[in-house]
XYZ file of C-alpha atoms in Angstrom:
574
model
C -53.999 1.498 -20.902
C -53.828 3.177 -17.545
C -53.915 6.978 -17.690
C -52.334 7.381 -14.285
C -48.521 7.265 -14.212
C -47.127 4.408 -12.175
C -44.609 5.574 -9.580
C -41.730 3.097 -9.120
C -41.324 1.681 -5.653
C -38.663 -0.307 -3.834
C -41.294 -1.919 -1.633
C -42.041 -5.592 -2.240
C -45.853 -5.873 -2.689
C -45.753 -9.496 -1.500
C -44.157 -8.650 1.834
C -46.464 -9.123 4.787
C -47.346 -5.925 6.604
C -45.023 -5.318 9.512
C -46.735 -5.398 12.858
C -45.036 -4.772 16.152
C -46.557 -6.339 19.220
C -45.405 -5.043 22.595
C -47.283 -7.652 24.658
C -45.569 -10.605 26.305
C -46.262 -13.946 24.534
C -49.050 -15.760 26.342
C -50.092 -12.654 28.249
C -53.818 -12.112 28.634
C -54.776 -9.069 26.629
C -55.773 -6.128 28.746
C -56.187 -2.450 28.503
C -53.241 -0.539 27.050
C -51.798 2.552 28.603
C -48.761 4.797 28.783
C -46.339 1.904 28.668
C -47.434 0.757 25.216
C -47.381 4.346 23.971
C -43.812 4.766 25.213
C -42.798 1.482 23.549
C -44.311 2.551 20.242
C -42.565 5.922 20.368
C -39.263 4.229 21.183
C -39.647 1.818 18.289
C -40.420 4.680 15.931
C -37.316 6.542 17.104
C -35.116 3.494 16.505
C -36.490 3.079 13.000
C -36.613 6.795 12.166
C -33.322 7.158 10.212
C -34.316 4.201 8.016
C -38.076 4.593 7.736
C -38.082 8.375 7.281
C -36.046 8.199 4.086
C -38.247 8.455 1.028
C -38.143 5.923 -1.769
C -37.154 8.745 -4.111
C -33.967 9.371 -2.127
C -33.004 5.715 -2.266
C -33.731 5.618 -5.989
C -31.421 8.604 -6.489
C -28.583 6.657 -4.856
C -29.229 3.623 -7.019
C -29.527 5.760 -10.157
C -26.003 7.067 -9.446
C -24.856 3.416 -9.040
C -24.386 3.889 -5.317
C -25.747 1.876 -2.427
C -27.361 3.161 0.734
C -25.361 2.965 3.928
C -27.486 0.022 5.103
C -26.841 -1.899 1.880
C -23.115 -1.273 2.270
C -23.195 -2.685 5.776
C -24.777 -5.888 4.455
C -21.858 -6.301 2.015
C -19.375 -6.118 4.893
C -21.092 -8.725 7.046
C -24.094 -11.033 7.144
C -24.362 -10.478 10.915
C -26.852 -7.957 12.277
C -25.073 -4.638 12.991
C -25.032 -3.204 16.499
C -25.916 0.437 15.845
C -24.586 2.743 18.560
C -25.015 6.453 19.340
C -28.530 6.647 17.909
C -28.774 10.326 18.712
C -30.690 12.478 16.263
C -32.883 15.510 16.762
C -36.340 16.494 15.575
C -34.932 17.547 12.216
C -32.874 14.354 11.937
C -29.783 16.121 13.294
C -27.097 13.464 13.449
C -29.050 10.887 11.430
C -26.896 11.432 8.341
C -24.106 9.432 9.995
C -24.486 5.816 11.129
C -22.108 4.447 13.773
C -21.927 0.959 15.179
C -20.052 -2.277 15.794
C -19.912 -5.035 13.191
C -18.847 -8.642 13.503
C -16.659 -9.475 10.499
C -15.416 -13.065 10.427
C -15.578 -13.238 14.205
C -13.819 -9.915 14.819
C -15.345 -6.764 16.305
C -14.935 -3.760 14.020
C -16.009 -0.169 14.689
C -17.908 1.211 11.703
C -19.162 4.558 10.559
C -20.935 5.419 7.337
C -22.463 8.593 5.922
C -26.087 8.189 4.890
C -26.339 10.274 1.718
C -30.135 9.864 1.653
C -30.311 12.087 4.754
C -29.014 15.620 4.242
C -26.523 14.329 1.653
C -24.530 12.686 4.453
C -23.419 16.109 5.690
C -21.681 16.745 8.998
C -23.129 18.662 11.912
C -22.082 19.008 15.547
C -24.054 15.910 16.585
C -22.371 13.811 13.909
C -18.931 14.973 14.961
C -19.597 14.006 18.565
C -20.944 10.595 17.544
C -17.900 9.972 15.395
C -15.508 11.106 18.118
C -17.224 8.781 20.607
C -16.899 5.857 18.191
C -13.183 6.524 17.617
C -12.585 6.825 21.345
C -14.378 3.525 21.979
C -12.362 1.799 19.217
C -9.113 2.989 20.785
C -10.118 1.961 24.299
C -11.395 -1.489 23.250
C -8.573 -2.063 20.767
C -10.682 -2.801 17.691
C -10.057 -1.671 14.081
C -12.146 0.934 12.247
C -13.833 0.857 8.840
C -15.185 4.121 7.442
C -17.670 4.475 4.554
C -17.342 8.079 3.404
C -20.113 9.582 1.263
C -20.658 13.165 2.351
C -21.311 16.580 0.855
C -19.252 18.096 3.690
C -20.323 20.331 6.567
C -24.090 20.957 6.908
C -24.331 24.647 5.984
C -27.499 25.492 8.025
C -25.696 24.140 11.107
C -23.239 27.009 10.838
C -20.026 26.621 12.769
C -21.463 23.470 14.368
C -20.604 21.477 11.249
C -17.011 22.718 11.369
C -16.764 21.925 15.079
C -18.101 18.467 14.304
C -15.326 17.846 11.812
C -12.692 19.253 14.171
C -13.882 16.978 16.980
C -13.765 13.944 14.663
C -10.316 14.927 13.318
C -8.918 15.117 16.822
C -10.396 11.817 17.996
C -9.181 9.921 14.924
C -5.681 11.350 15.259
C -5.501 10.182 18.866
C -6.157 6.557 17.910
C -3.792 6.674 14.925
C -1.105 4.099 15.673
C -3.313 2.447 18.313
C -5.802 0.691 16.030
C -5.666 0.374 12.217
C -8.375 2.006 10.111
C -9.600 1.376 6.552
C -11.448 4.166 4.746
C -13.682 3.569 1.710
C -14.467 6.576 -0.478
C -17.921 6.692 -2.071
C -19.648 9.433 -4.011
C -18.373 13.021 -3.977
C -16.384 14.134 -0.917
C -14.762 17.539 -0.483
C -13.123 19.570 2.274
C -13.408 17.843 5.631
C -14.872 14.834 3.835
C -11.435 14.213 2.323
C -9.308 15.282 5.318
C -10.977 12.865 7.710
C -10.564 9.600 5.769
C -6.954 10.379 4.830
C -6.167 10.381 8.537
C -6.867 6.658 8.375
C -4.325 3.915 7.775
C -5.560 2.983 4.287
C -7.838 4.604 1.702
C -9.747 2.588 -0.920
C -11.305 4.520 -3.831
C -13.646 3.055 -6.479
C -14.081 4.398 -10.006
C -16.547 7.243 -10.627
C -15.875 8.846 -7.241
C -14.210 12.077 -6.181
C -12.533 13.444 -3.112
C -10.364 16.500 -2.661
C -9.924 19.707 -0.715
C -12.025 21.631 -3.230
C -14.406 20.570 -5.983
C -14.300 21.490 -9.697
C -16.729 24.376 -9.109
C -14.398 26.091 -6.644
C -11.423 25.550 -8.946
C -13.411 27.160 -11.777
C -14.479 30.189 -9.746
C -11.067 30.819 -8.138
C -8.647 29.855 -10.892
C -10.859 29.983 -13.961
C -9.768 26.445 -14.802
C -12.175 23.871 -16.241
C -11.486 20.486 -14.744
C -13.579 17.356 -14.328
C -13.970 15.565 -10.979
C -12.049 12.610 -12.439
C -9.119 14.841 -13.425
C -9.125 16.677 -10.110
C -9.623 13.930 -7.549
C -10.490 10.643 -9.210
C -8.894 7.253 -8.486
C -6.234 7.643 -11.189
C -5.043 10.885 -9.608
C -5.037 9.641 -6.018
C -3.822 6.151 -6.900
C -0.814 7.650 -8.669
C 0.034 10.068 -5.855
C -0.417 7.567 -3.030
C -3.308 9.491 -1.427
C -5.412 6.417 -2.212
C -3.697 3.155 -1.302
C -5.996 1.008 -3.438
C -8.283 1.747 -6.388
C -11.078 -0.613 -7.432
C -13.947 -0.820 -9.923
C -17.002 -0.211 -7.755
C -18.441 0.012 -4.258
C -18.835 -3.740 -3.768
C -15.193 -4.265 -4.753
C -14.154 -1.546 -2.283
C -16.026 -3.157 0.614
C -14.789 -6.657 -0.181
C -11.254 -5.318 -0.542
C -11.605 -3.722 2.893
C -12.599 -7.089 4.382
C -9.667 -8.799 2.672
C -7.218 -6.142 3.853
C -8.600 -6.433 7.384
C -7.634 -10.131 7.401
C -3.946 -9.113 7.269
C -4.182 -6.484 10.012
C -4.099 -6.899 13.803
C -6.867 -5.551 16.006
C -4.492 -3.071 17.632
C -0.846 -2.272 18.312
C -0.554 -4.734 21.203
C -1.226 -7.970 19.313
C -0.063 -9.815 16.206
C -2.026 -10.112 12.975
C -4.366 -13.127 12.824
C -2.545 -16.431 12.288
C -4.063 -18.570 9.561
C -3.389 -22.284 9.297
C -2.086 -23.302 5.890
C -1.826 -26.568 4.001
C 1.065 -25.184 1.952
C 4.228 -26.945 3.236
C 6.881 -24.576 4.530
C 9.578 -26.672 2.869
C 7.937 -26.507 -0.562
C 10.590 -26.113 -3.253
C 10.321 -22.869 -5.196
C 11.289 -24.232 -8.600
C 9.516 -21.417 -10.422
C 11.943 -18.860 -8.938
C 14.844 -20.917 -10.228
C 13.256 -21.026 -13.702
C 12.611 -17.263 -13.688
C 16.175 -16.351 -12.755
C 17.690 -18.915 -15.125
C 15.766 -17.543 -18.103
C 16.562 -13.957 -17.153
C 20.279 -14.283 -16.450
C 21.002 -16.697 -19.308
C 19.410 -14.335 -21.828
C 21.557 -12.212 -24.179
C 21.479 -9.291 -21.724
C 22.730 -11.555 -18.924
C 22.743 -10.148 -15.402
C 21.351 -6.853 -16.674
C 18.016 -8.491 -17.549
C 15.047 -7.057 -15.598
C 12.344 -9.262 -14.076
C 9.136 -8.749 -12.077
C 9.891 -9.331 -8.398
C 6.170 -9.945 -7.738
C 6.698 -13.457 -9.109
C 9.224 -14.179 -6.363
C 6.918 -12.837 -3.635
C 4.107 -14.976 -5.012
C 6.169 -18.171 -4.872
C 7.265 -17.528 -1.290
C 3.800 -16.770 0.140
C 1.330 -19.420 1.295
C -0.509 -20.693 -1.803
C 0.909 -17.768 -3.786
C -1.508 -15.313 -2.144
C -0.324 -11.775 -1.363
C -1.926 -8.334 -1.168
C -0.029 -5.462 -2.811
C -0.397 -1.936 -1.430
C -0.291 1.190 -3.620
C 0.086 -0.884 -6.808
C -0.561 2.163 -9.007
C 2.303 4.196 -7.575
C 6.088 3.810 -7.887
C 6.102 0.340 -9.453
C 9.889 0.279 -9.145
C 9.223 -1.011 -5.638
C 6.591 -3.501 -4.450
C 5.075 -3.271 -0.958
C 2.710 -6.088 -0.001
C 1.210 -8.149 2.788
C 1.441 -11.920 2.565
C 1.495 -15.002 4.761
C 4.453 -17.272 5.328
C 3.666 -20.419 7.265
C 0.416 -18.807 8.431
C 2.067 -15.642 9.794
C 1.400 -12.249 8.209
C 4.575 -10.713 6.756
C 5.220 -7.360 5.100
C 7.256 -7.474 1.879
C 9.332 -4.578 0.525
C 11.027 -5.450 -2.774
C 12.894 -3.539 -5.480
C 11.317 -4.271 -8.843
C 13.918 -4.273 -11.632
C 11.224 -4.548 -14.327
C 10.473 -0.839 -13.774
C 13.335 1.687 -14.060
C 15.876 -1.000 -13.090
C 14.467 -0.919 -9.558
C 16.116 2.442 -8.889
C 14.775 4.259 -5.834
C 13.186 7.627 -6.627
C 11.215 10.076 -4.466
C 7.910 8.233 -4.825
C 9.465 4.821 -4.155
C 11.294 6.071 -1.054
C 8.136 7.594 0.421
C 6.099 4.497 -0.470
C 8.619 2.328 1.383
C 8.739 4.663 4.387
C 4.943 4.706 4.730
C 4.693 0.918 4.587
C 7.619 0.381 6.971
C 6.138 2.633 9.620
C 2.778 0.884 9.501
C 4.356 -2.570 9.876
C 6.575 -1.297 12.680
C 3.665 0.153 14.656
C 1.444 -2.920 14.294
C 3.939 -5.724 15.032
C 4.178 -7.038 11.460
C 7.507 -8.777 10.646
C 9.180 -7.793 7.384
C 11.122 -9.320 4.517
C 13.125 -6.956 2.306
C 14.234 -8.049 -1.169
C 17.036 -5.994 -2.662
C 17.774 -5.620 -6.359
C 18.606 -2.005 -7.146
C 21.388 -0.100 -8.838
C 20.880 2.815 -6.436
C 18.968 6.061 -6.054
C 17.726 7.698 -9.249
C 19.999 10.676 -10.055
C 19.107 13.923 -11.826
C 17.908 17.495 -11.467
C 14.224 16.509 -11.346
C 14.758 14.155 -8.415
C 16.926 16.597 -6.495
C 14.323 19.311 -7.079
C 11.604 17.064 -5.663
C 13.679 16.349 -2.564
C 15.234 12.905 -3.086
C 17.589 13.613 -0.181
C 14.684 14.112 2.219
C 12.668 11.231 0.771
C 15.661 8.900 0.962
C 16.241 9.988 4.517
C 12.589 9.211 5.361
C 13.090 5.694 3.962
C 16.347 5.187 5.864
C 14.860 6.495 9.121
C 11.859 4.177 8.802
C 14.206 1.202 8.359
C 16.460 2.133 11.277
C 13.399 2.490 13.542
C 11.941 -0.968 12.776
C 11.579 -3.080 15.922
C 9.761 -6.069 14.441
C 11.627 -9.151 13.137
C 13.132 -8.399 9.712
C 15.141 -10.232 7.095
C 17.029 -8.907 4.069
C 17.301 -11.108 0.974
C 19.666 -9.786 -1.716
C 18.504 -11.039 -5.100
C 21.063 -9.415 -7.401
C 22.244 -5.788 -7.388
C 23.055 -4.012 -4.124
C 25.150 -0.925 -4.802
C 26.454 1.976 -2.775
C 24.086 4.156 -0.778
C 21.086 2.059 -1.753
C 22.647 -0.976 -0.039
C 23.807 1.111 2.924
C 20.270 2.359 3.596
C 18.300 -0.799 2.827
C 17.946 -2.955 5.938
C 21.439 -4.449 6.217
C 23.071 -5.568 9.464
C 24.318 -2.057 10.393
C 20.792 -0.629 10.033
C 19.304 -3.347 12.253
C 18.445 -6.409 10.157
C 18.041 -9.651 12.125
C 19.314 -11.724 9.212
C 20.874 -10.986 5.821
C 20.657 -13.684 3.160
C 21.768 -13.605 -0.462
C 21.296 -15.567 -3.656
C 24.452 -16.732 -5.473
C 23.506 -14.176 -8.164
C 24.214 -11.304 -5.740
C 26.366 -8.444 -6.995
C 27.193 -6.390 -3.908
C 29.632 -3.525 -4.437
C 30.293 0.127 -3.667
C 29.489 0.924 -7.293
C 28.122 -0.832 -10.356
C 30.170 -1.381 -13.527
C 31.184 2.296 -13.440
C 33.361 1.380 -10.465
C 36.000 0.076 -12.843
C 36.970 3.718 -13.447
C 38.261 3.876 -9.878
C 39.456 0.325 -9.266
C 41.352 0.022 -12.564
C 42.202 3.682 -12.945
C 45.756 3.087 -14.220
C 44.684 0.410 -16.709
C 41.904 2.646 -18.053
C 44.315 5.557 -18.480
C 46.765 3.372 -20.422
C 44.018 1.962 -22.653
C 42.607 5.386 -23.511
C 46.017 6.917 -24.124
C 46.848 4.034 -26.475
C 43.804 4.723 -28.668
C 45.317 7.726 -30.397
C 48.541 5.865 -31.112
C 46.535 2.982 -32.613
C 44.530 5.394 -34.773
C 47.706 7.140 -35.996
C 49.326 3.800 -36.841
C 46.142 2.598 -38.581
C 46.009 5.709 -40.769
C 49.673 5.261 -41.747
C 49.121 1.584 -42.663
C 46.004 2.337 -44.774
C 47.659 5.162 -46.690
C 50.658 2.944 -47.323
C 48.260 0.354 -48.739
C 46.860 2.929 -51.190
C 43.827 4.357 -49.350
C 43.086 8.080 -49.492
C 43.645 10.145 -46.349
C 39.993 10.823 -45.418
C 38.777 7.227 -45.659
C 41.950 5.997 -43.929
C 41.247 8.375 -41.002
C 37.588 7.241 -40.652
C 38.440 3.525 -40.792
C 41.246 3.922 -38.282
C 39.015 5.870 -35.857
C 36.264 3.235 -36.161
C 38.759 0.464 -35.461
C 40.165 2.381 -32.494
C 36.689 2.872 -30.995
C 35.895 -0.832 -31.387
C 39.159 -1.757 -29.708
C 38.436 0.641 -26.798
C 34.970 -0.880 -26.279
C 36.486 -4.365 -26.239
C 39.065 -3.366 -23.629
C 36.449 -1.680 -21.442
C 34.170 -4.729 -21.717
C 37.029 -6.947 -20.562
C 37.647 -4.672 -17.580
C 33.899 -4.730 -16.850
C 33.950 -8.533 -16.723
C 37.029 -8.467 -14.534
C 35.372 -5.968 -12.171
C 32.241 -8.106 -11.935
C 34.196 -11.293 -11.253
C 36.530 -9.724 -8.699
C 34.242 -7.319 -6.846
C 30.583 -7.614 -7.937
C 29.792 -10.875 -6.136
C 28.787 -12.079 -2.667
C 32.199 -13.505 -1.714
C 33.704 -10.449 -0.015
C 30.452 -9.574 1.785
C 30.182 -13.174 2.958
C 33.758 -13.182 4.264
C 33.202 -9.868 6.098
C 29.922 -11.036 7.640
C 27.805 -8.464 5.773
C 25.900 -11.489 4.482
C 25.100 -14.293 6.901
C 24.691 -17.051 4.324
C 23.840 -17.853 0.743
C 20.568 -19.551 -0.125
C 19.571 -21.346 -3.303
C 16.527 -20.029 -5.208
C 14.657 -23.334 -4.759
C 15.008 -23.119 -0.953
C 13.786 -19.548 -0.470
C 10.397 -20.361 1.078
C 11.888 -22.906 3.464
C 14.822 -20.758 4.623
C 12.807 -17.543 4.992
C 9.913 -19.328 6.709
C 12.041 -21.226 9.224
C 14.083 -18.157 10.167
C 10.990 -15.980 10.463
C 9.339 -18.555 12.727
C 12.434 -18.496 14.944
C 12.395 -14.708 15.259
C 8.650 -14.629 15.935
C 8.979 -17.201 18.719
C 11.174 -14.683 20.518
C 9.228 -11.532 19.683
C 6.773 -10.083 22.168
C 4.043 -7.968 20.579
C 3.305 -4.630 22.161
C 2.941 -0.912 21.477
C 6.048 1.087 20.617
C 8.028 2.223 23.652
C 10.961 3.917 21.921
C 11.439 7.598 21.163
C 9.208 8.812 18.346
C 11.350 10.471 15.671
C 10.681 14.012 14.496
C 10.266 13.579 10.751
C 7.749 11.805 8.553
């Protein structure tokens, strides 16, 4: 048994030794001089950020179930990366951040990634300048950005230089916001500027066992005396629920592959459309499954009050049933997703009655507004699906600012310039209908299923429409109770039991009368007929024809839409 401990190594012992020859093939060997020395020094400089990292540092990353920045790059693309801004000083200043251009499925993408094996991926002035230069280049060339964030924050020995580096990067990223889309992956433990910077991006993807936040658990403990774990303070469940993280995944590989998938739905910049993708799914494919879903729901004992998952309808409409939901862990009463219809990328915004009856609350309104503004900036056409009984009422919602959140949603809809269609599935009541992409707010086309119930109010509207009938019915209850008591006493019942039976019978009679008025209200007013006659709805469409009708109309609008950056006035809020 060997007495000497064996040190683990990541080096393959069967690899041939790397030799670098700076002579021209076929050249007759001669004396070497300053040229070869300069070439060797240059080669060493190029390799320095990779070769200078010790095996122990790499092992630490792997022990924490994290990859190195170079391993992450290889997950994004099999192509060789073009590493730019290779500026680092004698103490590896700047080497803790890698910047370059990747080719991902034929598209140029600007990439940056913190190298945690060098100074814990911290930021100094050199890093900030490199990052700012990369963002500026991405904006000028019109290419999207992917960020791989894994940083301990500002490099403390650099003093104010680290803070200046962050400030320079913040400013450059803000200036390309709305010019090119950006996808930020969160790895490791990021605090302070390491969380500010990525949230400036278009989308944030966070794997499990990671943290990001303005302050870490240690600061919270020292300032507030509160014990909190990184998961509880800034883990994926926290940020996925608040909307700070758009997508949460299991691990780093899932995050990087999700970034590549999301990129496939996004355009390079705000002057072009998202990539068109040929599909073998016929545009006129019948959507029988939607018909089955609605039939089972509305023919159930709860009738037209039966909830259903609107995701199933989106799935049936999209090419091969493939769609990509955004912020799936937040405000499930609305679904926001990217999908393809006839090869064209489309943004879907749909009320989801399977959660809280599809009512719009603060979180749902802000989720919709965020998604609408992104699609509007980047020339993505939209399909809205409406099935909501209105805005969620109550003290809690008013206290959280439902008025402002609802206004943000309405403003984002009014401002949309891309082609957009509204499909009313069932309920469309009051203010929710008025602020949800109808003709007055700018829709290009409004379609409705025959199951549509469009009205100023839901069933409660009977109180206003049939006010006189309701007053007569309620005033007659007491007379019926009095008569019932008299009849029961005359038949030999005691006074107390006669009173209880008569009151029970009167209540049952009142419920029956109100139910009849409810049915009358639904038949007379809660239907698409009046809206169709007034032109609020353009036409009815059968559930089995949804893909065909939506696809053909969207193709028409896209043929007459010219992609380009926004030219209109930028609104003040949100």
